[in-house]
């Protein structure tokens, strides 16, 4: 799918102040970055803007910032790592106000090719509210041109993602998307709108309710829809099976029936687990020891809980992947945080790693699983945005994409 939006290749940034919204929402442990994927993914756009002589002003959110600005959610560790990656200074504006006098002074002192990183945008409460006009304007005041490269945040119409573009346009500036946004949308868009067939979509994770629209939309687009994880049990129950204490959303039984009927009518394959790994209870702690056995999907005892797909199901799903030319995967097949219950997720990840098909991993847990298992370089594309890629797969327009100027 060609993205008909202005990109960093279509704008002239020489000598101009360019505000770039990145997704630097990296995981931190004791102040250390534990996964730098999102920083690495932002480098091509940043390097391009430096090379073109822009004054590169970066901004991002980090974490949820529930209790106001705090050092634990400062972007300071990102500034340090980014500086190492770029091989040049990144001037970090640590001021909790994000914009204002301190940021303006730092921007005024910039030369072409310099890089400034603003503080966590969520330190300003207005970032996430509907009345973020003032913050949007203050951000836009710092720049001449705006680039959105924060795919992981592009499903939210926040001040630094969407609001700011209106203020940039109002003063005659351009709004473009970065290389990461382009890449994400090319991969996800092509898979959904123009897939090389057979197209197999694999959905897992805890709840059906979180993925209603994804299931519905993908069923129309794909040839085979595979369901695993906790959400499979609502489908099995909807088929009249005993699922014991497994995760079930009783309010969604009719929805599951509707989806199974829809698959039939459209002539699509909808694969559900034929066996499952069960235990007496959910592991506590989640990665603690647990006794399990594998039973057929229609033989789950009333007092047991299904926590992973079984071995026959893993083979069935791997076979479906083998025959595919395009595969999109979102959500684990079981409680993969526990090694004993990660076998189904590992089997699916392995089957994707071994195929020549185009393989696309929606972000979140499946991306984490693929990374942990060391299969990352075997995938065609691993999305940096869990929520954003899910909304894209639902067929929704992403505010961060819509806000960019058309070509
Ligand atoms: P989601 O955030 O919806 O992608 O769901 C991911 C979570 O689903 C992970 O934390 C898994 O542990 C959990 N999960 C996967 N399969 C099951 C299951 N059979 N029962 C309960 N939780 C599950």
mmCIF file of C-alpha atoms in Angstrom, residues 5-370:
data_model
loop_
_atom_site.group_PDB
_atom_site.id
_atom_site.type_symbol
_atom_site.label_atom_id
_atom_site.label_comp_id
_atom_site.label_asym_id
_atom_site.label_seq_id
_atom_site.Cartn_x
_atom_site.Cartn_y
_atom_site.Cartn_z
ATOM 1 C CA UNK A 5 1.625 11.238 2.692
ATOM 2 C CA UNK A 6 4.592 13.579 2.605
ATOM 3 C CA UNK A 7 7.682 11.835 3.916
ATOM 4 C CA UNK A 8 11.091 13.073 5.000
ATOM 5 C CA UNK A 9 12.154 12.566 1.387
ATOM 6 C CA UNK A 10 9.618 15.172 0.246
ATOM 7 C CA UNK A 11 10.563 18.066 2.524
ATOM 8 C CA UNK A 12 13.482 20.481 2.616
ATOM 9 C CA UNK A 13 14.784 20.832 6.161
ATOM 10 C CA UNK A 14 18.099 22.574 5.544
ATOM 11 C CA UNK A 15 18.624 25.189 8.257
ATOM 12 C CA UNK A 16 15.099 24.605 9.559
ATOM 13 C CA UNK A 17 13.953 23.577 13.037
ATOM 14 C CA UNK A 18 12.389 20.139 12.668
ATOM 15 C CA UNK A 19 10.268 18.751 15.500
ATOM 16 C CA UNK A 20 10.286 14.948 15.324
ATOM 17 C CA UNK A 21 7.801 12.911 17.383
ATOM 18 C CA UNK A 22 9.540 9.600 18.102
ATOM 19 C CA UNK A 23 8.407 6.599 20.067
ATOM 20 C CA UNK A 24 11.092 6.355 22.743
ATOM 21 C CA UNK A 25 8.770 4.534 25.132
ATOM 22 C CA UNK A 26 11.466 1.984 26.012
ATOM 23 C CA UNK A 27 11.365 -0.457 28.935
ATOM 24 C CA UNK A 28 13.568 0.592 31.865
ATOM 25 C CA UNK A 29 14.857 -1.361 34.840
ATOM 26 C CA UNK A 30 16.665 0.561 37.585
ATOM 27 C CA UNK A 31 17.189 3.426 35.142
ATOM 28 C CA UNK A 32 18.747 1.176 32.484
ATOM 29 C CA UNK A 33 17.184 0.595 29.064
ATOM 30 C CA UNK A 34 16.447 -3.139 28.736
ATOM 31 C CA UNK A 35 15.341 -3.090 25.081
ATOM 32 C CA UNK A 36 16.648 -0.449 22.683
ATOM 33 C CA UNK A 37 14.565 -1.581 19.671
ATOM 34 C CA UNK A 38 12.553 1.629 19.530
ATOM 35 C CA UNK A 39 15.662 3.811 19.687
ATOM 36 C CA UNK A 40 17.345 1.867 16.896
ATOM 37 C CA UNK A 41 14.158 2.032 14.813
ATOM 38 C CA UNK A 42 14.165 5.846 15.033
ATOM 39 C CA UNK A 43 17.748 6.261 13.772
ATOM 40 C CA UNK A 44 17.182 6.266 9.970
ATOM 41 C CA UNK A 45 14.873 9.292 10.124
ATOM 42 C CA UNK A 46 17.057 11.173 12.607
ATOM 43 C CA UNK A 47 20.209 10.519 10.573
ATOM 44 C CA UNK A 48 18.494 11.632 7.371
ATOM 45 C CA UNK A 49 17.403 14.939 8.962
ATOM 46 C CA UNK A 50 20.897 15.535 10.407
ATOM 47 C CA UNK A 51 22.457 14.837 6.997
ATOM 48 C CA UNK A 52 20.038 17.267 5.332
ATOM 49 C CA UNK A 53 21.106 20.067 7.701
ATOM 50 C CA UNK A 54 17.995 20.225 9.868
ATOM 51 C CA UNK A 55 18.028 21.347 13.479
ATOM 52 C CA UNK A 56 16.581 18.158 14.898
ATOM 53 C CA UNK A 57 14.324 18.563 17.938
ATOM 54 C CA UNK A 58 13.127 15.189 19.222
ATOM 55 C CA UNK A 59 10.189 14.532 21.522
ATOM 56 C CA UNK A 60 8.466 11.427 22.902
ATOM 57 C CA UNK A 61 6.468 10.117 25.809
ATOM 58 C CA UNK A 62 7.823 7.468 28.179
ATOM 59 C CA UNK A 63 5.675 5.347 30.474
ATOM 60 C CA UNK A 64 2.230 6.200 31.776
ATOM 61 C CA UNK A 65 3.224 9.128 34.050
ATOM 62 C CA UNK A 66 0.320 8.493 36.417
ATOM 63 C CA UNK A 67 1.628 10.580 39.323
ATOM 64 C CA UNK A 68 3.070 13.585 37.541
ATOM 65 C CA UNK A 69 6.634 14.259 36.384
ATOM 66 C CA UNK A 70 9.316 12.147 38.061
ATOM 67 C CA UNK A 71 12.927 11.165 37.452
ATOM 68 C CA UNK A 72 11.986 7.497 36.973
ATOM 69 C CA UNK A 73 10.148 8.432 33.766
ATOM 70 C CA UNK A 74 12.597 11.066 32.540
ATOM 71 C CA UNK A 75 13.970 10.620 29.024
ATOM 72 C CA UNK A 76 17.539 11.102 30.343
ATOM 73 C CA UNK A 77 18.570 7.443 29.739
ATOM 74 C CA UNK A 78 17.242 7.712 26.159
ATOM 75 C CA UNK A 79 19.329 10.847 25.528
ATOM 76 C CA UNK A 80 22.440 8.984 26.651
ATOM 77 C CA UNK A 81 21.783 5.861 24.566
ATOM 78 C CA UNK A 82 20.735 7.894 21.537
ATOM 79 C CA UNK A 83 23.901 9.934 21.707
ATOM 80 C CA UNK A 84 25.946 6.684 21.676
ATOM 81 C CA UNK A 85 23.953 5.365 18.725
ATOM 82 C CA UNK A 86 24.203 8.572 16.683
ATOM 83 C CA UNK A 87 27.853 9.099 17.583
ATOM 84 C CA UNK A 88 27.151 12.723 18.421
ATOM 85 C CA UNK A 89 25.915 14.920 21.271
ATOM 86 C CA UNK A 90 22.240 14.933 22.086
ATOM 87 C CA UNK A 91 21.380 18.029 24.102
ATOM 88 C CA UNK A 92 18.783 16.835 26.601
ATOM 89 C CA UNK A 93 16.362 19.475 27.889
ATOM 90 C CA UNK A 94 15.584 17.984 31.297
ATOM 91 C CA UNK A 95 13.033 20.699 32.211
ATOM 92 C CA UNK A 96 9.781 19.034 33.317
ATOM 93 C CA UNK A 97 7.834 21.751 31.494
ATOM 94 C CA UNK A 98 9.000 20.154 28.177
ATOM 95 C CA UNK A 99 8.505 23.412 26.242
ATOM 96 C CA UNK A 100 9.052 26.971 27.533
ATOM 97 C CA UNK A 101 12.094 29.122 28.216
ATOM 98 C CA UNK A 102 14.639 26.360 28.780
ATOM 99 C CA UNK A 103 13.631 24.441 25.635
ATOM 100 C CA UNK A 104 13.466 27.635 23.578
ATOM 101 C CA UNK A 105 16.975 28.653 24.684
ATOM 102 C CA UNK A 106 18.317 25.196 23.749
ATOM 103 C CA UNK A 107 16.643 25.371 20.327
ATOM 104 C CA UNK A 108 17.858 28.935 19.699
ATOM 105 C CA UNK A 109 21.428 27.766 20.295
ATOM 106 C CA UNK A 110 21.180 24.938 17.699
ATOM 107 C CA UNK A 111 23.244 24.786 14.543
ATOM 108 C CA UNK A 112 22.409 22.762 11.443
ATOM 109 C CA UNK A 113 22.689 19.027 12.191
ATOM 110 C CA UNK A 114 22.424 19.490 15.975
ATOM 111 C CA UNK A 115 20.103 17.275 18.001
ATOM 112 C CA UNK A 116 17.998 18.296 21.005
ATOM 113 C CA UNK A 117 15.769 15.915 22.969
ATOM 114 C CA UNK A 118 12.860 17.415 24.907
ATOM 115 C CA UNK A 119 11.617 15.950 28.191
ATOM 116 C CA UNK A 120 8.817 13.323 28.380
ATOM 117 C CA UNK A 121 5.756 14.860 26.675
ATOM 118 C CA UNK A 122 3.438 13.231 29.232
ATOM 119 C CA UNK A 123 5.056 15.383 31.923
ATOM 120 C CA UNK A 124 2.657 17.953 30.528
ATOM 121 C CA UNK A 125 -0.805 16.673 31.420
ATOM 122 C CA UNK A 126 -2.325 18.291 28.324
ATOM 123 C CA UNK A 127 -0.478 15.852 26.072
ATOM 124 C CA UNK A 128 -3.222 13.269 26.517
ATOM 125 C CA UNK A 129 -6.291 15.470 26.967
ATOM 126 C CA UNK A 130 -8.717 16.753 24.380
ATOM 127 C CA UNK A 131 -7.818 20.355 25.272
ATOM 128 C CA UNK A 132 -4.138 20.100 24.522
ATOM 129 C CA UNK A 133 -4.169 23.161 22.216
ATOM 130 C CA UNK A 134 -1.840 25.210 24.391
ATOM 131 C CA UNK A 135 0.762 22.451 24.597
ATOM 132 C CA UNK A 136 0.399 21.715 20.861
ATOM 133 C CA UNK A 137 1.030 25.383 20.126
ATOM 134 C CA UNK A 138 4.055 25.562 22.428
ATOM 135 C CA UNK A 139 5.538 22.519 20.694
ATOM 136 C CA UNK A 140 4.845 23.993 17.254
ATOM 137 C CA UNK A 141 6.406 27.315 18.337
ATOM 138 C CA UNK A 142 9.734 25.506 18.706
ATOM 139 C CA UNK A 143 9.761 24.335 15.082
ATOM 140 C CA UNK A 144 9.246 25.170 11.407
ATOM 141 C CA UNK A 145 8.544 21.630 10.218
ATOM 142 C CA UNK A 146 7.036 18.571 11.946
ATOM 143 C CA UNK A 147 7.813 14.902 11.351
ATOM 144 C CA UNK A 148 5.850 12.062 12.942
ATOM 145 C CA UNK A 149 7.874 8.863 13.270
ATOM 146 C CA UNK A 150 6.158 7.511 16.382
ATOM 147 C CA UNK A 151 4.243 4.577 14.953
ATOM 148 C CA UNK A 152 3.686 3.147 18.437
ATOM 149 C CA UNK A 153 1.820 6.333 19.420
ATOM 150 C CA UNK A 154 0.133 7.056 16.095
ATOM 151 C CA UNK A 155 -3.208 5.566 17.169
ATOM 152 C CA UNK A 156 -3.612 8.318 19.751
ATOM 153 C CA UNK A 157 -4.685 11.830 18.797
ATOM 154 C CA UNK A 158 -2.405 13.384 21.400
ATOM 155 C CA UNK A 159 -0.972 16.907 21.332
ATOM 156 C CA UNK A 160 2.510 15.867 20.159
ATOM 157 C CA UNK A 161 1.108 13.381 17.617
ATOM 158 C CA UNK A 162 -1.827 15.153 16.005
ATOM 159 C CA UNK A 163 -2.595 18.514 17.691
ATOM 160 C CA UNK A 164 0.793 19.976 16.840
ATOM 161 C CA UNK A 165 0.278 19.448 13.095
ATOM 162 C CA UNK A 166 -2.598 21.937 12.989
ATOM 163 C CA UNK A 167 -0.398 24.635 14.578
ATOM 164 C CA UNK A 168 2.459 23.885 12.176
ATOM 165 C CA UNK A 169 0.067 24.108 9.198
ATOM 166 C CA UNK A 170 -1.422 27.333 10.559
ATOM 167 C CA UNK A 171 1.947 29.018 10.246
ATOM 168 C CA UNK A 172 2.613 27.575 6.800
ATOM 169 C CA UNK A 173 4.885 24.711 7.889
ATOM 170 C CA UNK A 174 4.891 21.158 6.549
ATOM 171 C CA UNK A 175 3.938 17.916 8.352
ATOM 172 C CA UNK A 176 5.560 14.710 7.151
ATOM 173 C CA UNK A 177 5.983 11.111 8.266
ATOM 174 C CA UNK A 178 9.345 9.482 8.981
ATOM 175 C CA UNK A 179 10.877 6.286 7.589
ATOM 176 C CA UNK A 180 9.680 4.124 10.467
ATOM 177 C CA UNK A 181 6.067 5.175 9.974
ATOM 178 C CA UNK A 182 6.428 4.493 6.258
ATOM 179 C CA UNK A 183 7.917 1.064 6.829
ATOM 180 C CA UNK A 184 5.287 0.014 9.366
ATOM 181 C CA UNK A 185 2.435 1.118 7.149
ATOM 182 C CA UNK A 186 3.944 -0.433 4.030
ATOM 183 C CA UNK A 187 4.283 -3.830 5.720
ATOM 184 C CA UNK A 188 0.991 -3.845 7.601
ATOM 185 C CA UNK A 189 -0.896 -2.163 4.764
ATOM 186 C CA UNK A 190 0.385 -4.545 2.115
ATOM 187 C CA UNK A 191 -0.359 -7.556 4.277
ATOM 188 C CA UNK A 192 -3.935 -6.506 4.870
ATOM 189 C CA UNK A 193 -4.877 -4.854 1.592
ATOM 190 C CA UNK A 194 -2.717 -6.589 -0.948
ATOM 191 C CA UNK A 195 -1.360 -9.831 0.518
ATOM 192 C CA UNK A 196 0.433 -12.505 -1.440
ATOM 193 C CA UNK A 197 -1.852 -15.481 -0.814
ATOM 194 C CA UNK A 198 -2.408 -17.706 1.047
ATOM 195 C CA UNK A 199 -2.613 -15.137 3.833
ATOM 196 C CA UNK A 200 -2.684 -16.621 7.329
ATOM 197 C CA UNK A 201 -3.482 -14.441 10.337
ATOM 198 C CA UNK A 202 -2.717 -15.721 13.838
ATOM 199 C CA UNK A 203 -4.355 -14.128 16.853
ATOM 200 C CA UNK A 204 -3.762 -14.988 20.483
ATOM 201 C CA UNK A 205 -3.600 -13.288 23.839
ATOM 202 C CA UNK A 206 -5.920 -13.139 26.768
ATOM 203 C CA UNK A 207 -9.259 -11.685 25.802
ATOM 204 C CA UNK A 208 -11.624 -11.913 22.844
ATOM 205 C CA UNK A 209 -13.080 -8.537 23.839
ATOM 206 C CA UNK A 210 -9.771 -6.804 23.083
ATOM 207 C CA UNK A 211 -9.673 -8.141 19.553
ATOM 208 C CA UNK A 212 -13.273 -8.113 18.334
ATOM 209 C CA UNK A 213 -12.689 -5.767 15.428
ATOM 210 C CA UNK A 214 -9.376 -7.352 14.493
ATOM 211 C CA UNK A 215 -10.987 -10.777 14.228
ATOM 212 C CA UNK A 216 -13.837 -9.384 12.168
ATOM 213 C CA UNK A 217 -11.626 -7.382 9.811
ATOM 214 C CA UNK A 218 -8.942 -10.041 9.337
ATOM 215 C CA UNK A 219 -11.540 -12.708 8.655
ATOM 216 C CA UNK A 220 -12.535 -10.712 5.592
ATOM 217 C CA UNK A 221 -8.957 -10.200 4.419
ATOM 218 C CA UNK A 222 -7.179 -13.467 5.189
ATOM 219 C CA UNK A 223 -7.552 -17.030 3.889
ATOM 220 C CA UNK A 224 -7.006 -18.731 7.242
ATOM 221 C CA UNK A 225 -7.546 -17.260 10.689
ATOM 222 C CA UNK A 226 -5.839 -19.067 13.544
ATOM 223 C CA UNK A 227 -6.988 -18.474 17.114
ATOM 224 C CA UNK A 228 -4.904 -19.400 20.154
ATOM 225 C CA UNK A 229 -4.280 -18.134 23.683
ATOM 226 C CA UNK A 230 -6.925 -17.488 26.307
ATOM 227 C CA UNK A 231 -9.347 -16.120 23.714
ATOM 228 C CA UNK A 232 -9.681 -19.534 22.048
ATOM 229 C CA UNK A 233 -11.732 -20.860 24.969
ATOM 230 C CA UNK A 234 -14.635 -18.502 24.346
ATOM 231 C CA UNK A 235 -14.762 -19.905 20.794
ATOM 232 C CA UNK A 236 -14.600 -23.489 22.090
ATOM 233 C CA UNK A 237 -17.364 -22.819 24.598
ATOM 234 C CA UNK A 238 -19.432 -21.187 21.843
ATOM 235 C CA UNK A 239 -19.104 -24.497 19.995
ATOM 236 C CA UNK A 240 -20.670 -26.180 23.021
ATOM 237 C CA UNK A 241 -17.506 -27.607 24.563
ATOM 238 C CA UNK A 242 -16.675 -27.871 28.262
ATOM 239 C CA UNK A 243 -13.750 -25.534 28.941
ATOM 240 C CA UNK A 244 -13.491 -25.951 32.728
ATOM 241 C CA UNK A 245 -11.972 -22.952 34.488
ATOM 242 C CA UNK A 246 -10.313 -21.611 31.354
ATOM 243 C CA UNK A 247 -10.567 -17.931 30.547
ATOM 244 C CA UNK A 248 -14.019 -17.349 29.017
ATOM 245 C CA UNK A 249 -15.912 -14.203 28.170
ATOM 246 C CA UNK A 250 -19.539 -15.322 28.433
ATOM 247 C CA UNK A 251 -20.780 -12.083 26.924
ATOM 248 C CA UNK A 252 -18.901 -12.787 23.739
ATOM 249 C CA UNK A 253 -20.208 -16.288 23.026
ATOM 250 C CA UNK A 254 -22.686 -14.997 20.440
ATOM 251 C CA UNK A 255 -19.971 -12.906 18.848
ATOM 252 C CA UNK A 256 -17.752 -15.997 18.502
ATOM 253 C CA UNK A 257 -20.637 -17.948 16.919
ATOM 254 C CA UNK A 258 -21.174 -15.074 14.522
ATOM 255 C CA UNK A 259 -17.491 -15.105 13.545
ATOM 256 C CA UNK A 260 -17.528 -18.885 12.993
ATOM 257 C CA UNK A 261 -20.624 -18.508 10.778
ATOM 258 C CA UNK A 262 -18.991 -15.656 8.929
ATOM 259 C CA UNK A 263 -15.901 -17.784 8.265
ATOM 260 C CA UNK A 264 -18.145 -20.536 6.866
ATOM 261 C CA UNK A 265 -20.058 -18.149 4.638
ATOM 262 C CA UNK A 266 -16.888 -16.529 3.309
ATOM 263 C CA UNK A 267 -15.256 -19.913 2.764
ATOM 264 C CA UNK A 268 -12.415 -19.018 5.128
ATOM 265 C CA UNK A 269 -10.660 -21.473 7.406
ATOM 266 C CA UNK A 270 -10.924 -20.633 11.095
ATOM 267 C CA UNK A 271 -8.600 -22.860 13.091
ATOM 268 C CA UNK A 272 -9.181 -23.439 16.797
ATOM 269 C CA UNK A 273 -7.149 -25.558 19.242
ATOM 270 C CA UNK A 274 -7.733 -29.320 18.941
ATOM 271 C CA UNK A 275 -5.878 -29.960 22.186
ATOM 272 C CA UNK A 276 -4.772 -27.871 25.112
ATOM 273 C CA UNK A 277 -2.266 -27.824 27.957
ATOM 274 C CA UNK A 278 -4.162 -27.772 31.228
ATOM 275 C CA UNK A 279 -3.358 -27.290 34.904
ATOM 276 C CA UNK A 280 -5.233 -27.114 38.221
ATOM 277 C CA UNK A 281 -4.856 -23.339 38.413
ATOM 278 C CA UNK A 282 -3.143 -20.320 36.902
ATOM 279 C CA UNK A 283 0.577 -20.339 37.856
ATOM 280 C CA UNK A 284 1.445 -18.181 40.857
ATOM 281 C CA UNK A 285 3.935 -16.610 40.495
ATOM 282 C CA UNK A 286 3.313 -16.508 36.763
ATOM 283 C CA UNK A 287 6.674 -18.134 35.989
ATOM 284 C CA UNK A 288 6.553 -20.554 38.930
ATOM 285 C CA UNK A 289 6.587 -24.379 38.697
ATOM 286 C CA UNK A 290 3.351 -25.967 37.506
ATOM 287 C CA UNK A 291 2.106 -29.497 36.759
ATOM 288 C CA UNK A 292 0.500 -29.736 33.351
ATOM 289 C CA UNK A 293 -0.970 -32.310 31.001
ATOM 290 C CA UNK A 294 -2.177 -32.125 27.417
ATOM 291 C CA UNK A 295 -5.766 -33.176 26.653
ATOM 292 C CA UNK A 296 -8.000 -32.966 23.600
ATOM 293 C CA UNK A 297 -9.903 -29.686 23.402
ATOM 294 C CA UNK A 298 -13.231 -31.474 24.036
ATOM 295 C CA UNK A 299 -11.892 -33.297 27.110
ATOM 296 C CA UNK A 300 -11.058 -30.433 29.446
ATOM 297 C CA UNK A 301 -12.167 -31.506 32.957
ATOM 298 C CA UNK A 302 -14.547 -29.062 34.683
ATOM 299 C CA UNK A 303 -11.991 -28.254 37.407
ATOM 300 C CA UNK A 304 -8.997 -27.581 35.100
ATOM 301 C CA UNK A 305 -7.787 -24.563 33.182
ATOM 302 C CA UNK A 306 -6.342 -24.403 29.650
ATOM 303 C CA UNK A 307 -3.132 -22.383 29.668
ATOM 304 C CA UNK A 308 -1.457 -23.152 26.331
ATOM 305 C CA UNK A 309 -2.276 -24.833 23.036
ATOM 306 C CA UNK A 310 -1.403 -28.540 22.958
ATOM 307 C CA UNK A 311 1.128 -30.396 20.810
ATOM 308 C CA UNK A 312 -1.317 -31.435 18.057
ATOM 309 C CA UNK A 313 -2.570 -27.866 17.784
ATOM 310 C CA UNK A 314 0.994 -26.535 17.575
ATOM 311 C CA UNK A 315 1.601 -28.916 14.638
ATOM 312 C CA UNK A 316 -1.672 -27.959 12.973
ATOM 313 C CA UNK A 317 -0.854 -24.257 13.234
ATOM 314 C CA UNK A 318 2.742 -24.771 12.066
ATOM 315 C CA UNK A 319 1.408 -26.644 8.999
ATOM 316 C CA UNK A 320 -0.907 -23.758 8.161
ATOM 317 C CA UNK A 321 2.031 -21.367 8.412
ATOM 318 C CA UNK A 322 4.107 -23.625 6.141
ATOM 319 C CA UNK A 323 1.576 -23.293 3.345
ATOM 320 C CA UNK A 324 1.254 -19.495 3.689
ATOM 321 C CA UNK A 325 2.868 -16.742 1.656
ATOM 322 C CA UNK A 326 1.920 -13.957 4.084
ATOM 323 C CA UNK A 327 1.601 -14.351 7.854
ATOM 324 C CA UNK A 328 0.526 -11.757 10.407
ATOM 325 C CA UNK A 329 0.789 -12.709 14.071
ATOM 326 C CA UNK A 330 -0.480 -10.885 17.138
ATOM 327 C CA UNK A 331 -0.764 -12.364 20.628
ATOM 328 C CA UNK A 332 0.776 -15.374 22.415
ATOM 329 C CA UNK A 333 -0.684 -18.888 22.211
ATOM 330 C CA UNK A 334 -0.564 -19.408 25.966
ATOM 331 C CA UNK A 335 0.816 -18.054 29.213
ATOM 332 C CA UNK A 336 4.222 -17.707 27.582
ATOM 333 C CA UNK A 337 5.697 -15.873 30.578
ATOM 334 C CA UNK A 338 6.021 -19.362 32.101
ATOM 335 C CA UNK A 339 8.532 -21.631 30.273
ATOM 336 C CA UNK A 340 6.300 -24.670 30.830
ATOM 337 C CA UNK A 341 3.394 -22.874 29.131
ATOM 338 C CA UNK A 342 5.442 -21.196 26.386
ATOM 339 C CA UNK A 343 5.731 -24.247 24.128
ATOM 340 C CA UNK A 344 2.809 -23.316 21.874
ATOM 341 C CA UNK A 345 4.052 -19.764 21.426
ATOM 342 C CA UNK A 346 7.581 -21.035 20.731
ATOM 343 C CA UNK A 347 6.269 -23.539 18.161
ATOM 344 C CA UNK A 348 4.380 -20.810 16.296
ATOM 345 C CA UNK A 349 7.366 -18.436 16.463
ATOM 346 C CA UNK A 350 9.597 -21.201 15.114
ATOM 347 C CA UNK A 351 7.256 -21.954 12.233
ATOM 348 C CA UNK A 352 7.320 -18.274 11.250
ATOM 349 C CA UNK A 353 11.111 -18.205 11.534
ATOM 350 C CA UNK A 354 11.391 -21.191 9.179
ATOM 351 C CA UNK A 355 9.078 -20.064 6.400
ATOM 352 C CA UNK A 356 9.990 -18.017 3.330
ATOM 353 C CA UNK A 357 6.651 -16.213 3.548
ATOM 354 C CA UNK A 358 6.440 -12.549 4.465
ATOM 355 C CA UNK A 359 6.125 -12.637 8.248
ATOM 356 C CA UNK A 360 4.814 -9.685 10.199
ATOM 357 C CA UNK A 361 4.705 -9.557 13.966
ATOM 358 C CA UNK A 362 2.259 -7.091 15.502
ATOM 359 C CA UNK A 363 4.076 -5.503 18.473
ATOM 360 C CA UNK A 364 3.493 -6.249 22.136
ATOM 361 C CA UNK A 365 3.831 -9.740 23.580
ATOM 362 C CA UNK A 366 4.407 -11.569 20.292
ATOM 363 C CA UNK A 367 7.233 -9.164 19.428
ATOM 364 C CA UNK A 368 8.719 -9.696 22.886
ATOM 365 C CA UNK A 369 8.425 -13.479 22.474
ATOM 366 C CA UNK A 370 10.115 -13.448 19.058
#
